[in-house]
Structures are given as C-alpha cells and as structure tokens.
mmCIF file of C-alpha atoms in Angstrom:
data_model
loop_
_atom_site.group_PDB
_atom_site.id
_atom_site.type_symbol
_atom_site.label_atom_id
_atom_site.label_comp_id
_atom_site.label_asym_id
_atom_site.label_seq_id
_atom_site.Cartn_x
_atom_site.Cartn_y
_atom_site.Cartn_z
ATOM 1 C CA UNK A 1 0.294 -0.216 0.305
ATOM 2 C CA UNK A 2 1.031 3.514 -0.554
ATOM 3 C CA UNK A 3 -0.648 5.196 2.517
ATOM 4 C CA UNK A 4 1.652 7.035 4.200
ATOM 5 C CA UNK A 5 1.191 8.853 7.784
ATOM 6 C CA UNK A 6 2.757 12.801 8.199
ATOM 7 C CA UNK A 7 0.746 13.596 11.004
ATOM 8 C CA UNK A 8 -2.371 16.081 10.999
ATOM 9 C CA UNK A 9 -2.881 19.714 11.833
ATOM 10 C CA UNK A 10 -4.132 18.374 15.117
ATOM 11 C CA UNK A 11 -1.635 15.963 16.244
ATOM 12 C CA UNK A 12 2.002 17.046 16.759
ATOM 13 C CA UNK A 13 4.018 13.785 15.791
ATOM 14 C CA UNK A 14 7.741 13.234 15.956
ATOM 15 C CA UNK A 15 10.186 12.337 12.550
ATOM 16 C CA UNK A 16 10.276 8.676 15.008
ATOM 17 C CA UNK A 17 6.875 7.990 15.508
ATOM 18 C CA UNK A 18 5.607 8.669 11.712
ATOM 19 C CA UNK A 19 8.628 6.605 10.910
ATOM 20 C CA UNK A 20 7.077 3.664 13.561
ATOM 21 C CA UNK A 21 3.917 3.934 11.903
ATOM 22 C CA UNK A 22 5.036 4.103 8.580
ATOM 23 C CA UNK A 23 7.233 0.701 8.862
ATOM 24 C CA UNK A 24 4.207 -1.562 10.724
ATOM 25 C CA UNK A 25 1.849 -0.357 7.661
ATOM 26 C CA UNK A 26 4.614 -1.122 5.066
ATOM 27 C CA UNK A 27 5.256 -4.975 6.972
ATOM 28 C CA UNK A 28 1.625 -4.939 7.824
ATOM 29 C CA UNK A 29 2.421 -5.840 11.014
ATOM 30 C CA UNK A 30 0.087 -4.810 14.199
ATOM 31 C CA UNK A 31 1.823 -1.583 15.524
ATOM 32 C CA UNK A 32 2.163 -1.979 19.885
ATOM 33 C CA UNK A 33 2.359 1.753 21.411
ATOM 34 C CA UNK A 34 3.760 2.356 24.786
ATOM 35 C CA UNK A 35 4.259 5.300 26.740
ATOM 36 C CA UNK A 36 3.374 7.106 29.912
ATOM 37 C CA UNK A 37 -0.520 8.230 30.318
ATOM 38 C CA UNK A 38 -1.242 11.528 28.745
ATOM 39 C CA UNK A 39 1.401 10.606 25.334
ATOM 40 C CA UNK A 40 -1.490 10.604 22.793
ATOM 41 C CA UNK A 41 -1.257 6.827 22.248
ATOM 42 C CA UNK A 42 -5.113 6.166 21.891
ATOM 43 C CA UNK A 43 -5.260 9.739 19.985
ATOM 44 C CA UNK A 44 -2.615 8.291 17.709
ATOM 45 C CA UNK A 45 -5.078 5.511 16.165
ATOM 46 C CA UNK A 46 -7.744 8.369 15.192
ATOM 47 C CA UNK A 47 -5.163 10.783 13.870
ATOM 48 C CA UNK A 48 -3.942 8.225 11.414
ATOM 49 C CA UNK A 49 -7.157 7.195 10.356
ATOM 50 C CA UNK A 50 -8.036 10.807 9.796
ATOM 51 C CA UNK A 51 -4.938 11.107 8.016
ATOM 52 C CA UNK A 52 -5.303 8.357 5.597
ATOM 53 C CA UNK A 53 -9.027 8.453 5.308
ATOM 54 C CA UNK A 54 -9.658 5.044 6.852
ATOM 55 C CA UNK A 55 -12.579 3.726 8.815
ATOM 56 C CA UNK A 56 -11.770 3.406 12.679
ATOM 57 C CA UNK A 57 -13.126 0.166 14.898
ATOM 58 C CA UNK A 58 -12.130 0.887 18.248
ATOM 59 C CA UNK A 59 -11.834 -2.244 20.842
ATOM 60 C CA UNK A 60 -11.306 -0.911 24.383
ATOM 61 C CA UNK A 61 -9.820 -3.588 27.229
ATOM 62 C CA UNK A 62 -11.012 -3.438 30.138
ATOM 63 C CA UNK A 63 -9.849 -6.639 32.917
ATOM 64 C CA UNK A 64 -12.785 -8.860 32.330
ATOM 65 C CA UNK A 65 -12.553 -8.595 28.135
ATOM 66 C CA UNK A 66 -11.924 -11.969 26.767
ATOM 67 C CA UNK A 67 -10.197 -12.352 22.864
ATOM 68 C CA UNK A 68 -13.080 -14.294 21.902
ATOM 69 C CA UNK A 69 -15.273 -11.184 22.377
ATOM 70 C CA UNK A 70 -13.393 -9.272 19.454
ATOM 71 C CA UNK A 71 -14.238 -12.323 17.357
ATOM 72 C CA UNK A 72 -17.935 -12.825 18.158
ATOM 73 C CA UNK A 73 -19.907 -13.657 20.789
ATOM 74 C CA UNK A 74 -23.240 -16.342 20.686
ATOM 75 C CA UNK A 75 -25.901 -16.235 22.343
ATOM 76 C CA UNK A 76 -26.654 -19.737 23.520
ATOM 77 C CA UNK A 77 -29.182 -18.703 26.518
ATOM 78 C CA UNK A 78 -31.385 -16.236 24.155
ATOM 79 C CA UNK A 79 -31.523 -19.141 21.667
ATOM 80 C CA UNK A 80 -32.817 -21.302 24.042
ATOM 81 C CA UNK A 81 -35.174 -19.006 25.748
ATOM 82 C CA UNK A 82 -36.829 -18.484 22.252
ATOM 83 C CA UNK A 83 -37.259 -21.918 21.316
ATOM 84 C CA UNK A 84 -39.144 -22.399 24.149
ATOM 85 C CA UNK A 85 -41.023 -19.859 23.022
ATOM 86 C CA UNK A 86 -41.351 -21.261 19.587
ATOM 87 C CA UNK A 87 -40.042 -18.324 18.204
ATOM 88 C CA UNK A 88 -39.102 -18.592 14.510
ATOM 89 C CA UNK A 89 -35.669 -16.898 15.006
ATOM 90 C CA UNK A 90 -33.945 -20.351 16.393
ATOM 91 C CA UNK A 91 -33.998 -22.011 13.135
ATOM 92 C CA UNK A 92 -31.016 -19.538 12.240
ATOM 93 C CA UNK A 93 -28.077 -19.488 14.527
ATOM 94 C CA UNK A 94 -26.558 -16.162 12.917
ATOM 95 C CA UNK A 95 -29.512 -15.055 14.667
ATOM 96 C CA UNK A 96 -27.496 -15.250 18.208
ATOM 97 C CA UNK A 97 -24.331 -13.961 16.788
ATOM 98 C CA UNK A 98 -22.605 -11.189 17.281
ATOM 99 C CA UNK A 99 -20.323 -9.693 15.822
ATOM 100 C CA UNK A 100 -16.688 -8.620 17.374
ATOM 101 C CA UNK A 101 -14.691 -5.549 16.382
ATOM 102 C CA UNK A 102 -12.406 -8.143 14.880
ATOM 103 C CA UNK A 103 -14.941 -9.605 12.387
ATOM 104 C CA UNK A 104 -16.069 -5.803 11.630
ATOM 105 C CA UNK A 105 -12.264 -4.959 10.823
ATOM 106 C CA UNK A 106 -11.976 -8.012 8.304
ATOM 107 C CA UNK A 107 -15.921 -6.986 6.935
ATOM 108 C CA UNK A 108 -14.710 -4.153 6.114
ATOM 109 C CA UNK A 109 -14.836 -3.139 2.062
ATOM 110 C CA UNK A 110 -11.732 -0.718 2.534
ATOM 111 C CA UNK A 111 -8.698 -1.020 4.679
ATOM 112 C CA UNK A 112 -9.890 0.105 8.129
ATOM 113 C CA UNK A 113 -7.453 0.991 11.309
ATOM 114 C CA UNK A 114 -8.246 -1.271 14.521
ATOM 115 C CA UNK A 115 -7.307 0.500 17.404
ATOM 116 C CA UNK A 116 -7.008 -2.612 20.411
ATOM 117 C CA UNK A 117 -6.673 0.124 23.049
ATOM 118 C CA UNK A 118 -4.885 -0.735 26.595
ATOM 119 C CA UNK A 119 -4.010 -4.840 26.039
ATOM 120 C CA UNK A 120 -2.347 -4.596 29.277
ATOM 121 C CA UNK A 121 -5.123 -4.325 31.356
ATOM 122 C CA UNK A 122 -6.707 -7.918 30.259
ATOM 123 C CA UNK A 123 -5.960 -10.801 31.284
ATOM 124 C CA UNK A 124 -2.284 -12.280 31.071
ATOM 125 C CA UNK A 125 -3.200 -14.780 27.875
ATOM 126 C CA UNK A 126 -5.524 -12.437 26.155
ATOM 127 C CA UNK A 127 -2.883 -11.643 23.639
ATOM 128 C CA UNK A 128 -1.410 -14.888 23.108
ATOM 129 C CA UNK A 129 -5.082 -15.755 22.077
ATOM 130 C CA UNK A 130 -5.511 -13.397 19.668
ATOM 131 C CA UNK A 131 -1.796 -14.256 18.154
ATOM 132 C CA UNK A 132 -3.108 -16.514 15.634
ATOM 133 C CA UNK A 133 -6.194 -14.437 14.223
ATOM 134 C CA UNK A 134 -4.060 -11.043 14.194
ATOM 135 C CA UNK A 135 -1.646 -13.258 12.294
ATOM 136 C CA UNK A 136 -3.669 -15.135 9.400
ATOM 137 C CA UNK A 137 -6.077 -11.866 9.370
ATOM 138 C CA UNK A 138 -8.808 -14.999 9.613
ATOM 139 C CA UNK A 139 -10.606 -17.494 12.602
ATOM 140 C CA UNK A 140 -13.179 -20.133 12.247
ATOM 141 C CA UNK A 141 -17.020 -19.689 13.436
ATOM 142 C CA UNK A 142 -17.830 -22.785 14.785
ATOM 143 C CA UNK A 143 -21.830 -22.709 15.583
ATOM 144 C CA UNK A 144 -22.173 -21.593 11.262
ATOM 145 C CA UNK A 145 -19.227 -23.525 10.135
ATOM 146 C CA UNK A 146 -17.590 -21.016 8.442
ATOM 147 C CA UNK A 147 -14.208 -19.099 7.974
ATOM 148 C CA UNK A 148 -14.132 -15.242 8.357
ATOM 149 C CA UNK A 149 -11.072 -13.752 6.329
ATOM 150 C CA UNK A 150 -10.262 -10.135 6.565
ATOM 151 C CA UNK A 151 -11.108 -8.686 2.597
ATOM 152 C CA UNK A 152 -8.308 -5.911 3.159
ATOM 153 C CA UNK A 153 -5.423 -6.319 6.222
ATOM 154 C CA UNK A 154 -6.768 -3.724 8.881
ATOM 155 C CA UNK A 155 -4.581 -1.424 9.892
ATOM 156 C CA UNK A 156 -3.538 -2.364 13.232
ATOM 157 C CA UNK A 157 -2.704 -0.463 16.465
ATOM 158 C CA UNK A 158 -2.325 -1.522 20.123
ATOM 159 C CA UNK A 159 -1.774 0.367 22.889
ATOM 160 C CA UNK A 160 -0.200 -0.120 26.690
ATOM 161 C CA UNK A 161 0.343 1.440 29.637
ATOM 162 C CA UNK A 162 3.144 -1.391 30.729
ATOM 163 C CA UNK A 163 0.798 -2.605 33.376
ATOM 164 C CA UNK A 164 1.718 -5.933 32.861
ATOM 165 C CA UNK A 165 4.629 -7.842 30.508
ATOM 166 C CA UNK A 166 3.077 -8.832 27.251
ATOM 167 C CA UNK A 167 4.407 -12.562 26.035
ATOM 168 C CA UNK A 168 7.428 -12.890 23.799
ATOM 169 C CA UNK A 169 5.306 -14.388 21.002
ATOM 170 C CA UNK A 170 3.043 -11.608 20.957
ATOM 171 C CA UNK A 171 5.675 -9.055 20.763
ATOM 172 C CA UNK A 172 7.536 -11.116 17.825
ATOM 173 C CA UNK A 173 4.828 -10.399 16.171
ATOM 174 C CA UNK A 174 4.601 -6.371 16.412
ATOM 175 C CA UNK A 175 6.268 -3.583 15.461
ATOM 176 C CA UNK A 176 6.941 -1.182 18.933
ATOM 177 C CA UNK A 177 7.434 1.801 19.587
ATOM 178 C CA UNK A 178 7.936 3.889 22.884
ATOM 179 C CA UNK A 179 6.447 7.341 22.520
ATOM 180 C CA UNK A 180 8.448 9.651 24.962
ATOM 181 C CA UNK A 181 7.288 12.036 26.874
ATOM 182 C CA UNK A 182 7.564 15.643 24.946
ATOM 183 C CA UNK A 183 10.525 17.797 25.515
ATOM 184 C CA UNK A 184 9.364 21.367 26.145
ATOM 185 C CA UNK A 185 10.092 22.596 21.779
ATOM 186 C CA UNK A 186 7.558 19.392 21.147
ATOM 187 C CA UNK A 187 5.100 20.393 23.870
ATOM 188 C CA UNK A 188 5.599 24.109 22.466
ATOM 189 C CA UNK A 189 3.741 22.829 19.257
ATOM 190 C CA UNK A 190 1.380 20.499 21.134
ATOM 191 C CA UNK A 191 0.400 23.885 22.961
ATOM 192 C CA UNK A 192 0.046 26.118 19.757
ATOM 193 C CA UNK A 193 -2.325 23.203 17.529
ATOM 194 C CA UNK A 194 -4.347 23.231 20.785
ATOM 195 C CA UNK A 195 -4.315 27.516 21.504
ATOM 196 C CA UNK A 196 -3.119 28.702 18.186
ATOM 197 C CA UNK A 197 -2.194 32.693 19.221
ATOM 198 C CA UNK A 198 -1.975 31.634 23.172
ATOM 199 C CA UNK A 199 0.163 34.341 24.961
ATOM 200 C CA UNK A 200 4.148 32.920 24.517
ATOM 201 C CA UNK A 201 4.860 34.263 27.697
ATOM 202 C CA UNK A 202 2.400 32.118 29.522
ATOM 203 C CA UNK A 203 3.584 29.401 28.052
ATOM 204 C CA UNK A 204 6.768 29.724 28.590
ATOM 205 C CA UNK A 205 6.138 30.220 32.258
ATOM 206 C CA UNK A 206 3.704 27.547 32.549
ATOM 207 C CA UNK A 207 5.903 24.738 31.079
ATOM 208 C CA UNK A 208 9.013 26.037 33.433
ATOM 209 C CA UNK A 209 6.551 25.342 35.954
ATOM 210 C CA UNK A 210 5.621 21.981 34.316
ATOM 211 C CA UNK A 211 8.240 20.312 33.406
ATOM 212 C CA UNK A 212 9.621 21.639 37.334
ATOM 213 C CA UNK A 213 6.684 19.426 39.063
ATOM 214 C CA UNK A 214 7.621 16.366 36.608
ATOM 215 C CA UNK A 215 11.724 16.773 38.431
ATOM 216 C CA UNK A 216 9.700 16.614 41.869
ATOM 217 C CA UNK A 217 11.107 13.466 43.571
ATOM 218 C CA UNK A 218 8.239 11.199 45.057
ATOM 219 C CA UNK A 219 5.574 12.699 42.795
ATOM 220 C CA UNK A 220 2.733 9.349 42.604
ATOM 221 C CA UNK A 221 1.803 10.722 39.386
ATOM 222 C CA UNK A 222 3.235 13.327 36.881
ATOM 223 C CA UNK A 223 1.137 16.073 35.148
ATOM 224 C CA UNK A 224 0.887 14.879 31.859
ATOM 225 C CA UNK A 225 0.393 16.216 28.445
ATOM 226 C CA UNK A 226 -3.437 16.893 28.443
ATOM 227 C CA UNK A 227 -3.039 18.221 32.373
ATOM 228 C CA UNK A 228 -0.766 20.586 30.886
ATOM 229 C CA UNK A 229 -3.660 20.940 28.263
ATOM 230 C CA UNK A 230 -6.394 21.983 30.853
ATOM 231 C CA UNK A 231 -3.880 23.783 33.103
ATOM 232 C CA UNK A 232 -3.412 26.296 30.453
ATOM 233 C CA UNK A 233 -7.230 26.338 29.467
ATOM 234 C CA UNK A 234 -7.962 27.469 33.185
ATOM 235 C CA UNK A 235 -5.284 29.800 33.139
ATOM 236 C CA UNK A 236 -6.487 32.088 30.186
ATOM 237 C CA UNK A 237 -10.037 31.701 31.508
ATOM 238 C CA UNK A 238 -9.645 33.022 35.168
ATOM 239 C CA UNK A 239 -6.929 35.549 33.361
ATOM 240 C CA UNK A 240 -3.947 34.409 35.210
ATOM 241 C CA UNK A 241 -0.104 35.940 33.110
ATOM 242 C CA UNK A 242 2.831 35.022 33.058
ATOM 243 C CA UNK A 243 3.946 37.440 35.915
ATOM 244 C CA UNK A 244 1.407 35.538 38.395
ATOM 245 C CA UNK A 245 3.084 32.542 37.675
ATOM 246 C CA UNK A 246 6.481 33.658 37.637
ATOM 247 C CA UNK A 247 6.008 35.221 40.970
ATOM 248 C CA UNK A 248 8.894 33.626 43.210
ATOM 249 C CA UNK A 249 7.018 33.981 46.613
ATOM 250 C CA UNK A 250 8.166 30.257 48.255
ATOM 251 C CA UNK A 251 4.669 29.757 49.993
ATOM 252 C CA UNK A 252 3.252 30.068 46.896
ATOM 253 C CA UNK A 253 5.103 26.932 46.080
ATOM 254 C CA UNK A 254 1.729 25.090 44.542
ATOM 255 C CA UNK A 255 0.836 26.636 41.026
ATOM 256 C CA UNK A 256 -2.696 28.117 41.152
ATOM 257 C CA UNK A 257 -5.454 26.261 39.689
ATOM 258 C CA UNK A 258 -2.804 23.225 40.907
ATOM 259 C CA UNK A 259 -6.168 20.898 40.367
ATOM 260 C CA UNK A 260 -5.996 20.372 36.943
ATOM 261 C CA UNK A 261 -2.030 18.638 37.567
ATOM 262 C CA UNK A 262 -2.202 17.135 40.907
ATOM 263 C CA UNK A 263 -4.138 14.064 40.733
ATOM 264 C CA UNK A 264 -4.192 12.798 44.078
ATOM 265 C CA UNK A 265 -3.391 14.314 47.842
ATOM 266 C CA UNK A 266 -0.035 12.823 48.372
ATOM 267 C CA UNK A 267 1.030 14.602 45.904
ATOM 268 C CA UNK A 268 -0.480 17.372 46.875
ATOM 269 C CA UNK A 269 0.514 17.138 50.384
ATOM 270 C CA UNK A 270 4.287 16.590 48.678
ATOM 271 C CA UNK A 271 4.022 20.150 47.482
ATOM 272 C CA UNK A 272 2.633 21.402 50.732
ATOM 273 C CA UNK A 273 5.783 19.808 52.065
ATOM 274 C CA UNK A 274 8.142 21.734 50.299
ATOM 275 C CA UNK A 275 6.540 24.712 50.432
ATOM 276 C CA UNK A 276 6.915 24.613 54.187
ATOM 277 C CA UNK A 277 9.988 23.912 54.084
ATOM 278 C CA UNK A 278 11.029 26.536 51.533
ATOM 279 C CA UNK A 279 9.174 29.076 53.783
ATOM 280 C CA UNK A 280 11.430 27.863 56.710
ATOM 281 C CA UNK A 281 14.478 27.849 55.231
ATOM 282 C CA UNK A 282 13.318 31.218 53.914
ATOM 283 C CA UNK A 283 12.942 32.586 58.040
ATOM 284 C CA UNK A 284 15.924 31.113 58.865
ATOM 285 C CA UNK A 285 17.954 33.508 56.237
ATOM 286 C CA UNK A 286 15.967 36.778 56.668
ATOM 287 C CA UNK A 287 19.198 38.683 55.110
ATOM 288 C CA UNK A 288 18.968 36.731 51.973
#
C-alpha cells in the first residue's frame, strides 16, 4: 500500500513516530505503542484514520475482556429461551451471533484502522489468544461452520500502559514504538496546535513550572500533556498571566489551579511539605 502517515494539523507527530507508523503499515504488522499516560497513544489511532481517510474501529479493553469477544459472541441462552417460546428466529443460528470488533474490521471493504486500546488491562493470556487471528487475519465460527477472512488487512494499533508484561510470542509479531514524553519544544508545538495565538510568555512560564513539577522526586503521578492543556485553558479563563505564575514567593510553591495538574492527595501534600520547607528556609535566612 502507498498509504503514508505524516501527522495531522491537530496531532504533532515526531519524526520517529511517523517512521514507526509507516514501518508497521509497510510490514503489515500490528503497531504496539507504549508510553506513559497522556502521551497521545490512543489519539494516535484516531489521527492515523483521519490522515489516511480510513474508517476507525475501536476496541477498548477492560480487565474482564476476553479475546473471543473480539471475534464474536454466541448467545446460547437467548436461543434456548426463544426455542421454548416457539420463536421462528431459532432456526437460523446467525440470529444469535454478535460480531466482534475484529469481525467488523475483517468485513470492512476498505482498509480500516483497528485500535486495540490498553491491551495490558486484560488477562495475561489475552494477547496470546489473539495471535493466530492477527497473524492469519482469519478465524473460524464453529456455530455456523464458516471462516471469516479479512477482505483487506487492517492497520492494527495496539496501546499498552505497561501495567503488565506482554508475552514474547506476541511482541515478536508487532512493530514496537515507545512514545517518549515530549520535550519543551515539542510541547510548545502541541500547545500552539490546541490554542493558536496563545501568549508565549504565559506558555513559557507554564512550561517551566510544569517540567519542574515533573522533576520533583517522589511524585506519585506526574502531570501529563492532557493535564497541561487543561491547566493552560483554566489559566486563560481565569486570566492568570505569566507574571502571576512567575512570582517567586516560596509560600506559593503550589501553582494556581493545581487541581488540573496534581490528581491525588499524596502529591498535593508533597508540594505543601516542600512549600513549608521553603518557608522555613526563608525564615532561617532573613538577610537574604
């Protein structure tokens, strides 16, 4: 296929990410994307679909999800109940088969993008249970005695938050890419995409605070890109300017509207302790 991903107006894709996406498309292998939460792993599939003009099929994985659900589910209970009621539908087993996301992707007449989101949330056997289907791009439906084969091979994007290790056999079949957390220059580009024309002084000061916060040792959950964007939006709504952010008062170590950035009480307490220590240190050196 000559399809190539070059990013979109709304999504700042680094060069190495574009290379990874296009390599996976060329090799016709699933692209396994890892990276800390908030680095745009899930959004990537949406942007690839938009950039290539392809339909998007999303399968969001939960801890209870089984691989067979991606293929199909047979509702034997409903069929039994309908047979007891004398329903005509029981004569055709297909009335009781619910197509899964892989079946949907395999039936697509044009090449779709299939997102298997947060694969590490499921049981450890889940990735292995999908190996053959993703490899051969076909599966067998026992109830109807038919093989469902992909009309065109979908572009498969699989995301993982590294909650558990994925099996080696599964990893061998994927093209892998780790999305590194954006550096300040890339982050500035991302901010500009979301808030065109935003005051650069405000962004510069906000980014300084944001990256300083991420460096604090002992932080349970580092603020992510999506949280930075929320915070900037609030700063603009509340009309807090760069000068207010730049204030060097040690008693105001926690930035304004920090609830957009810090998402648990341990991290808030950590910053409160740091502010207390800074105050104490300031009081101990009054001459400075």
